[in-house]
């Protein structure tokens, strides 16, 4: 099976290259970082499963042609680009339709994008069809399978995508005619392997919370720099500060792998997690960012240099 529309993700592509369709599973989770192409991969996989040609998806059989024209009734995509996840009634409706026998391929493929946004009630409503699918293959996409109910995860085969390389992102941005070559190179560096994010950076610039988190992470090991970086974080809005915390934790978890001061970074990580949990009780962002700087300074003398 091939993934003709999917950029990068060589590991996923080679995994599926020689996999027979009946070994893919009927309840699938496609996970991976935001913007790595999970929904594209899910749609390619759906096309390959429904294809009746040789080199799946062949692009020319009746199923492939209908899919391209958007008229293949054996394929449905839920939850993409929605602010809100499908509600319980929509999930029940989807479940009922999954029992209806398909006309052409003998089965159907339902892709549920951002399945981690489904509330527990909606996820529970899917358990039966994930366990004993009748006529439908379900492909759920999400950034992290751990954000789904354990009961959902245990019924699915999990496949994982990878962040896109800078080269692939630059080539794609150039192809789309977005930004100057310098802007493309800059966005590719900052986007953490997400094409969507790279496009967003070119169109809207790097978000303030992310700039502040990068500055803070780079300042670790220098007390004065940490103080300045926390001042910058203190001027964010409450919502931005929450995103700053999430982004900083993400960066810390990356730094931990290559740091001799891993334990200190973990303690800082825990402190920030705790700040996020108690944000509702603390009205002032500048108090939070000040406390963060004090935590770094007081406990470690500013000496949390990730590289040493
Ligand atoms: Zn085909």
XYZ file of C-alpha atoms and ligand atoms in Angstrom:
309
model
C 0.000 0.000 0.000
C 1.184 3.502 -0.808
C 0.616 6.963 0.661
C 0.691 9.077 -2.502
C -0.376 12.350 -0.832
C 1.703 12.053 2.338
C 4.943 14.036 2.680
C 7.918 12.495 4.532
C 6.982 9.772 7.043
C 9.282 7.191 5.439
C 8.965 4.803 8.378
C 5.180 4.644 8.044
C 5.433 4.282 4.272
C 7.890 1.394 4.425
C 5.839 -0.301 7.164
C 2.778 -0.350 4.905
C 4.603 -0.930 1.611
C 4.257 -4.714 1.747
C 1.399 -5.032 4.225
C -1.636 -6.924 2.899
C -4.898 -5.008 3.365
C -6.308 -7.655 5.716
C -3.390 -7.194 8.133
C -3.907 -3.464 8.665
C -6.617 -3.962 11.282
C -10.187 -2.723 11.448
C -9.667 -0.290 14.338
C -6.650 1.911 13.788
C -5.078 4.856 15.565
C -2.807 7.064 13.473
C -0.888 9.209 15.938
C 1.945 11.697 15.585
C 2.843 15.326 16.205
C 0.549 18.078 14.924
C 1.059 18.884 11.272
C 2.899 15.664 10.366
C 0.119 14.618 7.979
C -2.021 12.225 10.021
C -5.308 13.028 8.286
C -3.605 12.879 4.879
C -2.159 9.497 5.843
C -5.575 8.312 7.053
C -7.229 9.370 3.783
C -4.494 7.684 1.715
C -4.862 4.543 3.804
C -8.652 4.622 3.349
C -8.162 4.963 -0.411
C -5.728 2.022 -0.421
C -8.096 -0.167 1.592
C -11.090 0.604 -0.632
C -9.136 0.351 -3.897
C -9.943 -2.596 -6.121
C -6.877 -2.147 -8.356
C -3.363 -3.534 -8.086
C -1.021 -0.829 -6.800
C -3.215 0.470 -3.995
C -4.491 3.148 -4.224
C -4.322 2.816 -8.006
C -6.130 6.100 -8.697
C -8.069 4.672 -11.652
C -10.432 1.973 -10.329
C -14.104 2.973 -9.744
C -13.528 3.336 -5.985
C -10.447 5.560 -6.412
C -12.189 7.673 -9.039
C -15.255 8.199 -6.842
C -13.040 9.045 -3.899
C -11.280 11.734 -5.933
C -14.630 13.123 -7.030
C -15.848 13.136 -3.406
C -18.692 10.764 -4.241
C -17.474 7.501 -2.672
C -20.201 6.563 -0.206
C -17.895 3.983 1.399
C -15.695 6.746 2.822
C -16.500 9.332 5.473
C -14.246 11.864 7.203
C -15.355 13.264 10.575
C -13.945 15.969 12.797
C -11.433 17.652 10.514
C -11.084 21.419 10.844
C -13.834 21.549 13.444
C -13.501 23.748 16.492
C -15.696 21.313 18.384
C -15.449 17.526 18.271
C -18.514 15.604 17.061
C -21.041 15.407 19.906
C -22.493 12.194 21.296
C -25.510 12.272 18.961
C -23.266 12.676 15.926
C -21.076 9.805 17.152
C -24.145 7.580 17.661
C -25.347 8.505 14.194
C -21.919 7.632 12.760
C -22.005 4.344 14.639
C -25.448 3.466 13.221
C -24.276 4.210 9.698
C -21.214 2.012 10.207
C -23.557 -0.997 10.460
C -25.113 -0.337 7.046
C -23.624 -2.586 4.456
C -21.712 -0.824 1.735
C -22.654 -1.189 -1.901
C -19.364 -1.533 -3.684
C -16.216 -2.452 -1.776
C -17.999 -4.721 0.701
C -16.973 -2.473 3.567
C -16.519 1.187 4.462
C -13.793 3.327 5.993
C -14.593 6.040 8.544
C -11.801 8.453 9.485
C -12.270 10.328 12.775
C -9.781 13.219 12.862
C -8.737 14.674 16.235
C -10.301 11.728 18.046
C -8.686 12.965 21.261
C -11.205 15.826 21.228
C -14.085 13.366 21.641
C -15.358 13.419 25.199
C -15.311 10.158 27.220
C -19.027 9.584 26.586
C -18.489 9.791 22.818
C -15.395 7.577 22.989
C -17.381 5.014 24.990
C -20.055 5.053 22.307
C -17.441 3.819 19.849
C -16.160 0.890 21.912
C -18.550 -1.713 20.548
C -17.863 -0.932 16.882
C -14.121 -0.759 17.491
C -14.162 -4.164 19.126
C -16.501 -5.963 16.765
C -16.570 -3.992 13.542
C -19.177 -5.261 11.136
C -18.723 -3.482 7.851
C -16.495 -0.563 8.673
C -12.805 0.095 9.263
C -12.291 2.965 11.744
C -9.181 5.149 11.534
C -8.765 7.550 14.472
C -6.164 10.302 14.339
C -4.718 12.070 17.361
C -1.422 13.632 18.481
C -0.967 11.296 21.432
C -2.803 7.961 21.873
C -2.484 8.428 25.658
C -5.082 11.204 25.346
C -7.659 8.597 24.317
C -9.450 6.321 26.769
C -7.441 3.218 27.573
C -10.443 1.130 26.488
C -10.293 2.760 23.037
C -6.507 2.348 22.736
C -6.613 -1.309 23.672
C -9.038 -2.059 20.831
C -6.906 -0.365 18.159
C -3.667 -0.989 16.306
C -1.505 2.109 16.725
C 0.655 3.491 13.904
C 2.804 6.570 14.432
C 3.826 9.364 12.064
C 6.910 11.541 12.366
C 7.631 15.289 12.246
C 8.568 16.477 8.759
C 12.177 17.427 8.057
C 13.131 21.074 7.462
C 14.027 20.252 3.848
C 10.620 18.723 3.136
C 8.845 21.688 4.720
C 10.921 24.250 2.799
C 10.301 22.397 -0.483
C 6.546 22.274 0.166
C 6.335 25.958 1.195
C 8.213 26.884 -1.991
C 5.824 24.742 -4.013
C 2.870 26.539 -2.446
C 4.529 29.896 -3.192
C 4.376 30.956 0.454
C 6.862 33.579 1.662
C 10.417 34.417 0.613
C 13.104 31.748 0.769
C 14.408 33.318 3.986
C 10.922 33.259 5.554
C 10.477 29.621 4.513
C 13.825 28.621 6.024
C 13.036 30.480 9.251
C 9.535 28.991 9.522
C 10.882 25.480 8.846
C 13.321 25.910 11.748
C 10.643 27.080 14.168
C 7.728 24.815 13.245
C 8.840 21.576 14.978
C 8.218 19.500 11.876
C 4.666 20.738 11.358
C 3.783 21.992 7.892
C 0.601 23.604 9.228
C 2.576 25.501 11.810
C 5.176 26.592 9.237
C 2.379 28.034 7.077
C 0.943 29.772 10.131
C 4.321 31.282 11.091
C 4.774 32.685 7.570
C 1.279 34.141 7.535
C 1.007 35.351 11.134
C 4.539 35.279 12.606
C 5.690 33.186 15.564
C 3.210 33.493 18.444
C 4.343 35.645 21.394
C 3.977 32.769 23.891
C 6.275 30.592 21.792
C 8.908 33.324 21.428
C 8.804 33.762 25.215
C 9.165 29.995 25.810
C 12.123 29.716 23.407
C 13.776 32.698 25.091
C 13.195 31.199 28.551
C 14.547 27.768 27.626
C 17.623 29.353 26.036
C 18.201 31.496 29.122
C 18.489 28.586 31.553
C 21.946 28.562 33.100
C 22.175 32.356 33.236
C 20.353 33.909 36.183
C 20.107 37.382 34.704
C 18.873 36.028 31.367
C 16.250 33.916 33.179
C 15.087 37.028 35.026
C 14.759 38.966 31.752
C 12.993 36.038 30.063
C 10.513 35.749 32.929
C 9.795 39.477 32.591
C 8.970 38.892 28.928
C 6.665 36.015 29.910
C 5.051 38.287 32.518
C 3.744 40.582 29.798
C 1.731 37.792 28.148
C -2.027 37.487 28.563
C -3.341 34.703 30.835
C -4.221 32.524 27.880
C -0.812 33.141 26.288
C 0.930 32.394 29.585
C -0.815 29.023 29.739
C 0.429 28.277 26.213
C 3.879 29.539 27.260
C 3.863 26.940 30.069
C 2.773 24.133 27.722
C 5.425 25.080 25.161
C 8.148 25.472 27.802
C 7.329 22.020 29.223
C 7.544 20.585 25.719
C 10.987 22.161 25.268
C 12.156 20.986 28.682
C 11.128 17.412 27.907
C 13.295 17.597 24.770
C 16.245 19.087 26.689
C 16.072 16.422 29.407
C 17.298 13.736 27.008
C 20.629 15.470 26.379
C 21.257 17.205 29.698
C 23.530 16.352 32.597
C 21.155 18.377 34.753
C 18.139 16.256 33.858
C 16.901 16.061 37.460
C 16.847 19.860 37.785
C 15.003 20.184 34.496
C 12.446 17.624 35.655
C 11.892 19.589 38.865
C 11.418 22.748 36.825
C 9.005 20.853 34.555
C 6.990 19.729 37.588
C 6.963 23.267 38.967
C 5.544 24.622 35.694
C 2.942 21.846 35.552
C 1.940 22.809 39.064
C 1.651 26.467 38.052
C -0.680 25.464 35.225
C -2.836 23.467 37.648
C -3.120 26.379 40.048
C -3.481 29.164 37.477
C -7.188 29.514 38.178
C -6.410 30.581 41.759
C -3.746 33.070 40.756
C -5.012 36.150 38.941
C -1.661 37.682 38.057
C 0.540 36.513 35.192
C 3.392 38.715 36.377
C 3.201 37.023 39.815
C 3.364 33.608 38.147
C 6.303 34.521 35.919
C 8.072 36.186 38.857
C 7.597 33.053 40.953
C 8.963 30.985 38.086
C 12.117 33.133 37.921
C 12.458 32.943 41.705
C 12.088 29.157 41.598
C 14.930 28.917 39.074
C 17.085 31.416 40.957
C 16.493 30.388 44.582
C 16.703 26.657 44.242
C 19.453 26.301 41.737
C 21.235 29.624 41.805
C 20.204 29.946 38.168
C 22.412 26.992 37.419
C 20.139 24.832 35.307
C 22.265 24.845 32.235
C 20.828 22.147 29.984
C 24.067 21.721 28.071
C 26.573 21.335 30.911
Zn -7.970 2.015 -7.031
